[in-house]
PDB file of C-alpha atoms and ligand atoms in Angstrom:
ATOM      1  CA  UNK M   1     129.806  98.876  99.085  1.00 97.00           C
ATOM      2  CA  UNK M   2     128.710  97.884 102.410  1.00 98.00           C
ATOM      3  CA  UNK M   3     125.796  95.389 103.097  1.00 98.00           C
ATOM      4  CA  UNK M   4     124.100  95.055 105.941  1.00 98.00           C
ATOM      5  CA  UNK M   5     121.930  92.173 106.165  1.00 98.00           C
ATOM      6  CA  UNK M   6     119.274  90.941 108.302  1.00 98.00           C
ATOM      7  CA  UNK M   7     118.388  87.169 108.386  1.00 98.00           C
ATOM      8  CA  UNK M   8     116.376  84.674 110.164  1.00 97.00           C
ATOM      9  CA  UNK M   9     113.495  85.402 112.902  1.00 98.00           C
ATOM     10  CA  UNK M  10     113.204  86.526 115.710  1.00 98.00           C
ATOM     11  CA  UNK M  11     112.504  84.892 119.278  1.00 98.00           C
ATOM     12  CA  UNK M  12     109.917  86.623 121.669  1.00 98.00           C
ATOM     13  CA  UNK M  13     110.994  84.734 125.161  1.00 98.00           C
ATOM     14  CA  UNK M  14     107.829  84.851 127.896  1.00 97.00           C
ATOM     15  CA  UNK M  15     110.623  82.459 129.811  1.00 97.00           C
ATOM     16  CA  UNK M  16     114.003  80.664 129.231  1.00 97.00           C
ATOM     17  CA  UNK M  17     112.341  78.212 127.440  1.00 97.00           C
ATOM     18  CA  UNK M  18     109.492  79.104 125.522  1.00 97.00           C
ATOM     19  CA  UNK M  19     108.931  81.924 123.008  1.00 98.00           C
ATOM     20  CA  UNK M  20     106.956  82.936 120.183  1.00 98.00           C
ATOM     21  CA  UNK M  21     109.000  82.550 116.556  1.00 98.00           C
ATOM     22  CA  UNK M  22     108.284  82.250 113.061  1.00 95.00           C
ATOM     23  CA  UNK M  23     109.567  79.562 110.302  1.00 92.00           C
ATOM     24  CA  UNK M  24     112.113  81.821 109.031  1.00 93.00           C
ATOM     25  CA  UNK M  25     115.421  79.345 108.439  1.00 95.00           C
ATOM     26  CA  UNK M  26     118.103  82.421 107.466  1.00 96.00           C
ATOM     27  CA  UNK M  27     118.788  80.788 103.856  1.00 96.00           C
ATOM     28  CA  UNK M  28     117.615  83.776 102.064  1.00 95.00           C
ATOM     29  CA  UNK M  29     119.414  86.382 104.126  1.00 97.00           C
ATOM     30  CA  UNK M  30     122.431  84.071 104.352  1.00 98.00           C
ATOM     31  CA  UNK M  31     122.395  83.755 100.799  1.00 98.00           C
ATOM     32  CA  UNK M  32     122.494  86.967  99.932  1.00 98.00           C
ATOM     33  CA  UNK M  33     125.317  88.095 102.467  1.00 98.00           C
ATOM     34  CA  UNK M  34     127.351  84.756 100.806  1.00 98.00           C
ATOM     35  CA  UNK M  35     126.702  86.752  97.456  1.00 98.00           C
ATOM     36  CA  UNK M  36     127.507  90.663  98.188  1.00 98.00           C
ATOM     37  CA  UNK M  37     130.922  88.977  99.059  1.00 98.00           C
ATOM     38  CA  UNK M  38     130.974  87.317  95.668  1.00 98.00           C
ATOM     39  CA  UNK M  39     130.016  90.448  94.172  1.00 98.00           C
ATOM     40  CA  UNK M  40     133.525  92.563  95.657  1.00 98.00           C
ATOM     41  CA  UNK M  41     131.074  94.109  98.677  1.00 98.00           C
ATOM     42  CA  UNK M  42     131.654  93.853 102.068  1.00 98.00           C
ATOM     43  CA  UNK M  43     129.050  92.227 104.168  1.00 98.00           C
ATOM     44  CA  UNK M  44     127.944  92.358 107.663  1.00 98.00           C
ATOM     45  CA  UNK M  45     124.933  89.948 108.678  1.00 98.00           C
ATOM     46  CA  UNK M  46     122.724  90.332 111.645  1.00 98.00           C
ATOM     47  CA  UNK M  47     121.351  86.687 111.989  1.00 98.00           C
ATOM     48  CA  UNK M  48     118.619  85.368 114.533  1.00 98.00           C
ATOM     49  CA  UNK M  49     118.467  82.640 115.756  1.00 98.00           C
ATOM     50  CA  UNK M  50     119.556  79.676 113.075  1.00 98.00           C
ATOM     51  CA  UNK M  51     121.218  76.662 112.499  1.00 97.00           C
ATOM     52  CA  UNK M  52     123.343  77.896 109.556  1.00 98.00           C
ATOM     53  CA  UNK M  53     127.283  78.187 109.269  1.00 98.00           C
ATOM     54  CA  UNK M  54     128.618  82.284 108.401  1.00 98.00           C
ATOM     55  CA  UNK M  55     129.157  82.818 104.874  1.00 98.00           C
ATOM     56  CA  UNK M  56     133.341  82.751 103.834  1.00 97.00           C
ATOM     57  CA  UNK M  57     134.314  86.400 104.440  1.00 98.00           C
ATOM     58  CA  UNK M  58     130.992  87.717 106.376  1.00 98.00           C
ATOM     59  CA  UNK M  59     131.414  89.051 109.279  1.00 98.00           C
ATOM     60  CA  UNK M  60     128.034  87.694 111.521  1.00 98.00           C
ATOM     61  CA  UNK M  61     126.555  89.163 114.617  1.00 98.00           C
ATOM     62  CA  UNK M  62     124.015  86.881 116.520  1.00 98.00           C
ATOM     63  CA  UNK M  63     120.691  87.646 117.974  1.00 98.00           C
ATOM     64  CA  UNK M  64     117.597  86.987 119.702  1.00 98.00           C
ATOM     65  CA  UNK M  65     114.809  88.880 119.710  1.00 98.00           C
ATOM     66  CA  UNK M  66     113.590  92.234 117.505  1.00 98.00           C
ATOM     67  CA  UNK M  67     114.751  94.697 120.226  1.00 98.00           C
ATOM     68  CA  UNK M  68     118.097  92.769 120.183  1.00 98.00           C
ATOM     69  CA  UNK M  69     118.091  92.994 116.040  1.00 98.00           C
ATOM     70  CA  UNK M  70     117.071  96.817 116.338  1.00 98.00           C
ATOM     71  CA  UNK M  71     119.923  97.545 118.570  1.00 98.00           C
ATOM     72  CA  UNK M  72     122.646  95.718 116.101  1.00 98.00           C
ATOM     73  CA  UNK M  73     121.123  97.472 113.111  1.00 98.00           C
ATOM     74  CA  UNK M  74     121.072 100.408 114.701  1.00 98.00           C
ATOM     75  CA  UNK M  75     124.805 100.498 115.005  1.00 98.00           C
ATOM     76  CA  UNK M  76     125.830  98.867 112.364  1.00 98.00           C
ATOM     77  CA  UNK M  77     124.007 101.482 109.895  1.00 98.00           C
ATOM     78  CA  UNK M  78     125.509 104.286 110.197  1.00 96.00           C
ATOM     79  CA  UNK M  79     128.918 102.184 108.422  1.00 95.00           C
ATOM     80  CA  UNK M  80     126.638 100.746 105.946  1.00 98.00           C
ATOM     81  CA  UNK M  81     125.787 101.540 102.401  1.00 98.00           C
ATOM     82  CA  UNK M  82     122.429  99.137 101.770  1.00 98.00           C
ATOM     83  CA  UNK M  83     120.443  97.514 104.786  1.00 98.00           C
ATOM     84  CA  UNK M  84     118.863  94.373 102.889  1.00 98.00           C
ATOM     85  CA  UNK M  85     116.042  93.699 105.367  1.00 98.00           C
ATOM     86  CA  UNK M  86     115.136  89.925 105.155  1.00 97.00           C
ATOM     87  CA  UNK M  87     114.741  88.921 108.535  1.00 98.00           C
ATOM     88  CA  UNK M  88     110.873  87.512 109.543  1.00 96.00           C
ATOM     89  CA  UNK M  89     111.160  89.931 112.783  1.00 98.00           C
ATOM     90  CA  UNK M  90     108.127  89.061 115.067  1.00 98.00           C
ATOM     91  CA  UNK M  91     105.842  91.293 114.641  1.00 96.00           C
ATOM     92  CA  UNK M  92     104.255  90.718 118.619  1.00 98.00           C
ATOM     93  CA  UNK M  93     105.974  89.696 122.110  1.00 98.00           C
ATOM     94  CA  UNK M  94     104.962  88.821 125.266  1.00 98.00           C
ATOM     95  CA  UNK M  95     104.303  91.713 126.917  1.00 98.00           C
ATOM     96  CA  UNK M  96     106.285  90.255 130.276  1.00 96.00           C
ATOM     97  CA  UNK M  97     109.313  87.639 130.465  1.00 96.00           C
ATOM     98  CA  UNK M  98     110.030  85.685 133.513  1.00 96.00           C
ATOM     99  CA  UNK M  99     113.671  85.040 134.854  1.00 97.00           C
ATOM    100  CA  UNK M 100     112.334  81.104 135.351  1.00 96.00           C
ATOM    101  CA  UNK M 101     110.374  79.090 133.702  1.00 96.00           C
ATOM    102  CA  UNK M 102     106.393  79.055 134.164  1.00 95.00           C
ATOM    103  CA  UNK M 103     105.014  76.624 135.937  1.00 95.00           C
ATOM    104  CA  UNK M 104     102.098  75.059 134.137  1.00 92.00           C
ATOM    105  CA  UNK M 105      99.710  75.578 136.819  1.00 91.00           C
ATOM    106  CA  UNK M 106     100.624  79.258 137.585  1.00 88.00           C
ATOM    107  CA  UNK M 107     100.187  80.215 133.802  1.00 90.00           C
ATOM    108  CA  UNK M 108      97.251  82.026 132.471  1.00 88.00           C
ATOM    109  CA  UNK M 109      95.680  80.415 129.487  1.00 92.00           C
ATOM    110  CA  UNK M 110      95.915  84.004 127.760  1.00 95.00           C
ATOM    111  CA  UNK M 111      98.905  85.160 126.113  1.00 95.00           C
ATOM    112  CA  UNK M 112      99.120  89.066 127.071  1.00 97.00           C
ATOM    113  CA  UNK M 113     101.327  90.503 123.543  1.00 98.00           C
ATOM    114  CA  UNK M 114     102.348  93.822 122.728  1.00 98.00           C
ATOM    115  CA  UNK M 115     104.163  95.242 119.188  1.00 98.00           C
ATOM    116  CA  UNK M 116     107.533  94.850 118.771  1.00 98.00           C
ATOM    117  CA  UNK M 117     109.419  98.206 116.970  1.00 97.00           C
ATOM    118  CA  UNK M 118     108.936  97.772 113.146  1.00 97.00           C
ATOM    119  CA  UNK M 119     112.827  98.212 112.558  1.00 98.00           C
ATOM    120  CA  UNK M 120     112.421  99.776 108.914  1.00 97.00           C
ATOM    121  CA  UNK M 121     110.425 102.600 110.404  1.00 96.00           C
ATOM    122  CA  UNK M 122     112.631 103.127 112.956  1.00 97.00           C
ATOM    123  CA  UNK M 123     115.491 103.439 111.120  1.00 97.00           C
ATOM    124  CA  UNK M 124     113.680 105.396 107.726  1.00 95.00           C
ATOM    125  CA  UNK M 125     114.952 109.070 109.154  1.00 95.00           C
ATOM    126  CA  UNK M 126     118.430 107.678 109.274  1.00 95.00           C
ATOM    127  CA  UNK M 127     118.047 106.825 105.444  1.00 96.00           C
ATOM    128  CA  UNK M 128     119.588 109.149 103.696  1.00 95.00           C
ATOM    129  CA  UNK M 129     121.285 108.480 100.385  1.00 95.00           C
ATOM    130  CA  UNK M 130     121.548 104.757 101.581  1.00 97.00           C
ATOM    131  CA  UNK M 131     119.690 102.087  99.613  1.00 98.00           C
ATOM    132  CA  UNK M 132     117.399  99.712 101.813  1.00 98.00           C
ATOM    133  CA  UNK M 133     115.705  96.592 100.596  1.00 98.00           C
ATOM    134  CA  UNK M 134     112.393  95.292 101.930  1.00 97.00           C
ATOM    135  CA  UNK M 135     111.111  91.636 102.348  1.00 96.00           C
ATOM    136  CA  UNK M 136     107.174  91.436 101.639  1.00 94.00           C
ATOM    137  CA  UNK M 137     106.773  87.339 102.900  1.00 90.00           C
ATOM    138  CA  UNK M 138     102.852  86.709 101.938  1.00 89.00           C
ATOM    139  CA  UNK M 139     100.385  83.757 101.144  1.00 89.00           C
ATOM    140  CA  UNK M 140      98.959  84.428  98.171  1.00 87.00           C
ATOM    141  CA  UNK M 141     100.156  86.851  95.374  1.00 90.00           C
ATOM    142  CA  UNK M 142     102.741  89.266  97.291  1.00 93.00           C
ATOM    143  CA  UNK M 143     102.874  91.874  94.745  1.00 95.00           C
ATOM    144  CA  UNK M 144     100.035  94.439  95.900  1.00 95.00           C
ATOM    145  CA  UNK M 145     101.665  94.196  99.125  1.00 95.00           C
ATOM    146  CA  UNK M 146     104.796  94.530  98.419  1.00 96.00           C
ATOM    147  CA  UNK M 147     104.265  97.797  96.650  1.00 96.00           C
ATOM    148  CA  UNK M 148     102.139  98.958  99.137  1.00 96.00           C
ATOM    149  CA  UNK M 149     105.079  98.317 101.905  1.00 96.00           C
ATOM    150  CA  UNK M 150     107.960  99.652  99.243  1.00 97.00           C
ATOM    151  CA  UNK M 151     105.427 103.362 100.151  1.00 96.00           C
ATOM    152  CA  UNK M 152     104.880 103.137 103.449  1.00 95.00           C
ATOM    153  CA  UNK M 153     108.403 102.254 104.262  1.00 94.00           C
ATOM    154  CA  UNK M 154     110.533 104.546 101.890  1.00 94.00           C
ATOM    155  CA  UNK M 155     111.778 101.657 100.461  1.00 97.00           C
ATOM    156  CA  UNK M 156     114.194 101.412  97.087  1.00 98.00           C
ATOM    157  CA  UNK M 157     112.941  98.089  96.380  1.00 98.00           C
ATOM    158  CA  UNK M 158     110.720  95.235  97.918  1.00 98.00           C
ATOM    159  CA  UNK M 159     111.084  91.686  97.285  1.00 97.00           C
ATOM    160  CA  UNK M 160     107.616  89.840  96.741  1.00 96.00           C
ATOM    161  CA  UNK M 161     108.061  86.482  97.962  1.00 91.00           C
ATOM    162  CA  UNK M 162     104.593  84.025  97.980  1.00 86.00           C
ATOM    163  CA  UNK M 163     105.260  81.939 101.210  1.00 84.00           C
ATOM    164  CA  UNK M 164     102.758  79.648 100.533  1.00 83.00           C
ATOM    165  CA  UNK M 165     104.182  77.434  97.408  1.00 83.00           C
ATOM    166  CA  UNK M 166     105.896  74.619  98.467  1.00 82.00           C
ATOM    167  CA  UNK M 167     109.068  75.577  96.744  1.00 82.00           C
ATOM    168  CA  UNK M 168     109.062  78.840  97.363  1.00 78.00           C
ATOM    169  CA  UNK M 169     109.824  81.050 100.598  1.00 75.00           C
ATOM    170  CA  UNK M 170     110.484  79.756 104.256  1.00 82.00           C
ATOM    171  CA  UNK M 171     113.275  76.579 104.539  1.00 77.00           C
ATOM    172  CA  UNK M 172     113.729  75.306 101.036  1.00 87.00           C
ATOM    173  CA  UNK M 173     116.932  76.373  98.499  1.00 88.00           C
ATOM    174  CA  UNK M 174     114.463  77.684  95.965  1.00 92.00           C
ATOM    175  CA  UNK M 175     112.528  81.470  95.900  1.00 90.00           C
ATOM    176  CA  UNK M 176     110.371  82.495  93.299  1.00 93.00           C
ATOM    177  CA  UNK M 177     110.120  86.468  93.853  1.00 95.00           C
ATOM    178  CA  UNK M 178     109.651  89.471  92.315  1.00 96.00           C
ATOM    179  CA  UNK M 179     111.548  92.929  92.654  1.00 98.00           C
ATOM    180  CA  UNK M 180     109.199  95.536  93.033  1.00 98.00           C
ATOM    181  CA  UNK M 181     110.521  98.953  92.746  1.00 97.00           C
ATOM    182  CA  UNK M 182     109.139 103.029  92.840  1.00 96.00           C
ATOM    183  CA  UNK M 183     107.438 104.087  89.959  1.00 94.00           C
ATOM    184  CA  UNK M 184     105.508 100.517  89.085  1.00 92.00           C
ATOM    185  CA  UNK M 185     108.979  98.346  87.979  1.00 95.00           C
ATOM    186  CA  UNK M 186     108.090  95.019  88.381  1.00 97.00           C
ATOM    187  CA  UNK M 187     111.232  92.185  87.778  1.00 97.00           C
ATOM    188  CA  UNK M 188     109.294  88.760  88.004  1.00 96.00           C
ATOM    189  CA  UNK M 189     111.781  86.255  88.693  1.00 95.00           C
ATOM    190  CA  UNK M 190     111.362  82.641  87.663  1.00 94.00           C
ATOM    191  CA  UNK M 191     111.721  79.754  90.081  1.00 94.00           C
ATOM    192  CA  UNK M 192     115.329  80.333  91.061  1.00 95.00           C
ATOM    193  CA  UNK M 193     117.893  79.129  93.696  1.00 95.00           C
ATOM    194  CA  UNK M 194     117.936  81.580  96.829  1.00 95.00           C
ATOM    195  CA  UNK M 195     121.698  81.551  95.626  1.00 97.00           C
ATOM    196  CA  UNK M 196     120.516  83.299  92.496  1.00 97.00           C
ATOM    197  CA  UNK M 197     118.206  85.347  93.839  1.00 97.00           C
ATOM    198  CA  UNK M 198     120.552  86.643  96.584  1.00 98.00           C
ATOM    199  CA  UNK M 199     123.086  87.741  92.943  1.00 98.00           C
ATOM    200  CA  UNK M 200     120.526  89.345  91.186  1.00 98.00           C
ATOM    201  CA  UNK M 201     119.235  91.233  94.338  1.00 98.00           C
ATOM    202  CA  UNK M 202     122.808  92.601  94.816  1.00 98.00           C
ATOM    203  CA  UNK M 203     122.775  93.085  91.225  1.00 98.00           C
ATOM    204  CA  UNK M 204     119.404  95.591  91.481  1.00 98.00           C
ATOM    205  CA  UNK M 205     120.938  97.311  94.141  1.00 98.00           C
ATOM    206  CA  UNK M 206     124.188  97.698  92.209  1.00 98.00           C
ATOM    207  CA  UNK M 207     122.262  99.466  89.716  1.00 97.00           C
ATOM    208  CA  UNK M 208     120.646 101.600  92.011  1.00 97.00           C
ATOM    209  CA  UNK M 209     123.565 102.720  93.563  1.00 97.00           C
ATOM    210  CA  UNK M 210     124.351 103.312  89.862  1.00 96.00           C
ATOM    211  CA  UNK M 211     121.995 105.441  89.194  1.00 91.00           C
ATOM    212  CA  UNK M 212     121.668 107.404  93.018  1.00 84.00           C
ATOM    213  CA  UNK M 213     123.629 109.971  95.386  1.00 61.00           C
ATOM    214  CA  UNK M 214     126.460 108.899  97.602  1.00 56.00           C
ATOM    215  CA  UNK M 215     124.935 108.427 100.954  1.00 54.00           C
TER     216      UNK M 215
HETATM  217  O1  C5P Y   1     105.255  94.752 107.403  1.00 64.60           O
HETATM  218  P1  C5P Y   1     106.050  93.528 107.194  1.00 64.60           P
HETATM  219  O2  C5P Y   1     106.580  92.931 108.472  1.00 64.60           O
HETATM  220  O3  C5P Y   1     105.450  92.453 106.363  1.00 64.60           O
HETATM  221  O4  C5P Y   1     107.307  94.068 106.358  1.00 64.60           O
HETATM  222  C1  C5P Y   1     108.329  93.226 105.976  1.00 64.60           C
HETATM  223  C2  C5P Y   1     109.640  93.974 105.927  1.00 64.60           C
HETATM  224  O5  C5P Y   1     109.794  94.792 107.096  1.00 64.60           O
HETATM  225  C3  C5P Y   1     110.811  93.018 105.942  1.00 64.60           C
HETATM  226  O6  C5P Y   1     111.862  93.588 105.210  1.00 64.60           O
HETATM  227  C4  C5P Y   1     111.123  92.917 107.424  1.00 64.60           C
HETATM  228  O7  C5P Y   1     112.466  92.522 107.645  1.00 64.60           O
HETATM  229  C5  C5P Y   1     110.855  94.324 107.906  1.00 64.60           C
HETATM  230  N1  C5P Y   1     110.387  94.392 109.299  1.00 64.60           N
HETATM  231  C6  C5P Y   1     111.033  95.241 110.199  1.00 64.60           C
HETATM  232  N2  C5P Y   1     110.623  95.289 111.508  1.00 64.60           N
HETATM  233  C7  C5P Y   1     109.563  94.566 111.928  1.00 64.60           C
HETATM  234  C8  C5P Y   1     108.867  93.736 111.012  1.00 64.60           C
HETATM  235  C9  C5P Y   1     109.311  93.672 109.716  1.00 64.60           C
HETATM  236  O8  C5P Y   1     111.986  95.913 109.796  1.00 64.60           O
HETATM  237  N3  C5P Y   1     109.188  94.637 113.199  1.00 64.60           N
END
């Protein structure tokens, strides 16, 4: 198959040098482009902005911001078989960027934000038999959400990461996550490496694929 994976965040510039980000590191997403190509799959991996080297055999596009990520999803997809969705994608930008940088005393002391595009939704009517995976990244226990998102995104299957333990979710090599799927499956995972998580992710969508129409 082909994977298409997101990784990283975003960056929302209001100049050259300042923008609004998120702790996203890209070791999840990385991990699990590393491991499609493990698996026999071919993997394409859409990466923000991060300080990791490309996976052996990956082929990697860079970029900045969520309009940038849209864009390179958008024409990546229509090659793809899965889109594995694990980028932190800024959910708000600056509603105006300067060419130059701000000068501290011509700045206003409110930030003026408006939504970025929520790539999954954009993309949903451009589904069709293809499999997409879902990040939910919450503090506290990520399952409600999770389902919740896997509905209102016409998701195959969400992965339920808690954030908020200190070995689990943004920059460390461990993830403990669940696989939430249609229909109330629930796959609790135990404290794993994010390169074990990444192989049993492309393992659920293997069986998936498995079990679904060509796209
Ligand atoms: O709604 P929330 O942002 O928590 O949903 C998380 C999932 O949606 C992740 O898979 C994330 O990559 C994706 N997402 C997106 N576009 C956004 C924000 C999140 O596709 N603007």
């Amino acid at each position: 198959m082909k994977i298409l994976v997101t990784a990283g965040p975003t960056r929302e510039h209001l100049d050259p040098v300042r923008f609004l980000s998120n702790r996203s590191t890209g070791k999840m997403g990385f991990a699990v482009a590393a491991a499609a190509v493990a698996a026999g799959h071919e993997a394409v991996l859409v990466a923000g902005p991060v300080s990791l080297d490309t996976p052996e055999g990956v082929r990697r596009i860079d970029v900045v911001s969520a309009r940038d990520m849209l864009a390179a999803v958008e024409s990546e997809l229509s090659e793809a078989d899965v889109l594995v969705m694990c980028a932190a994608v800024a959910d708000w930008r600056p509603k105006t960027e300067a060419a130059l940088k701000l000068k501290k005393g011509t700045m206003a002391p409110v930030l003026e934000l408006e939504p970025n595009p929520d790539i999954l939704r954009t993309i949903a009517p451009r589904k069709g038999g293809r499999i997409f995976v879902g990040f939910a990244a919450e503090t506290g226990d990520p399952v409600p959400e999770a389902a919740r998102k896997l509905a209102a995104k016409g998701l195959d299957m969400v992965v339920a990461n808690d954030v908020s333990a200190p070995d689990s979710g943004f920059a460390v090599d461990t993830n403990r996550v669940t696989f939430v799927r249609p229909g109330g499956r629930r796959t609790y995972l135990p404290l794993l490496t994010k390169a074990e998580v990444a192989a049993r992710l492309v393992a659920a969508v293997e069986e998936i694929a498995a079990r679904s129409q060509p796209k």
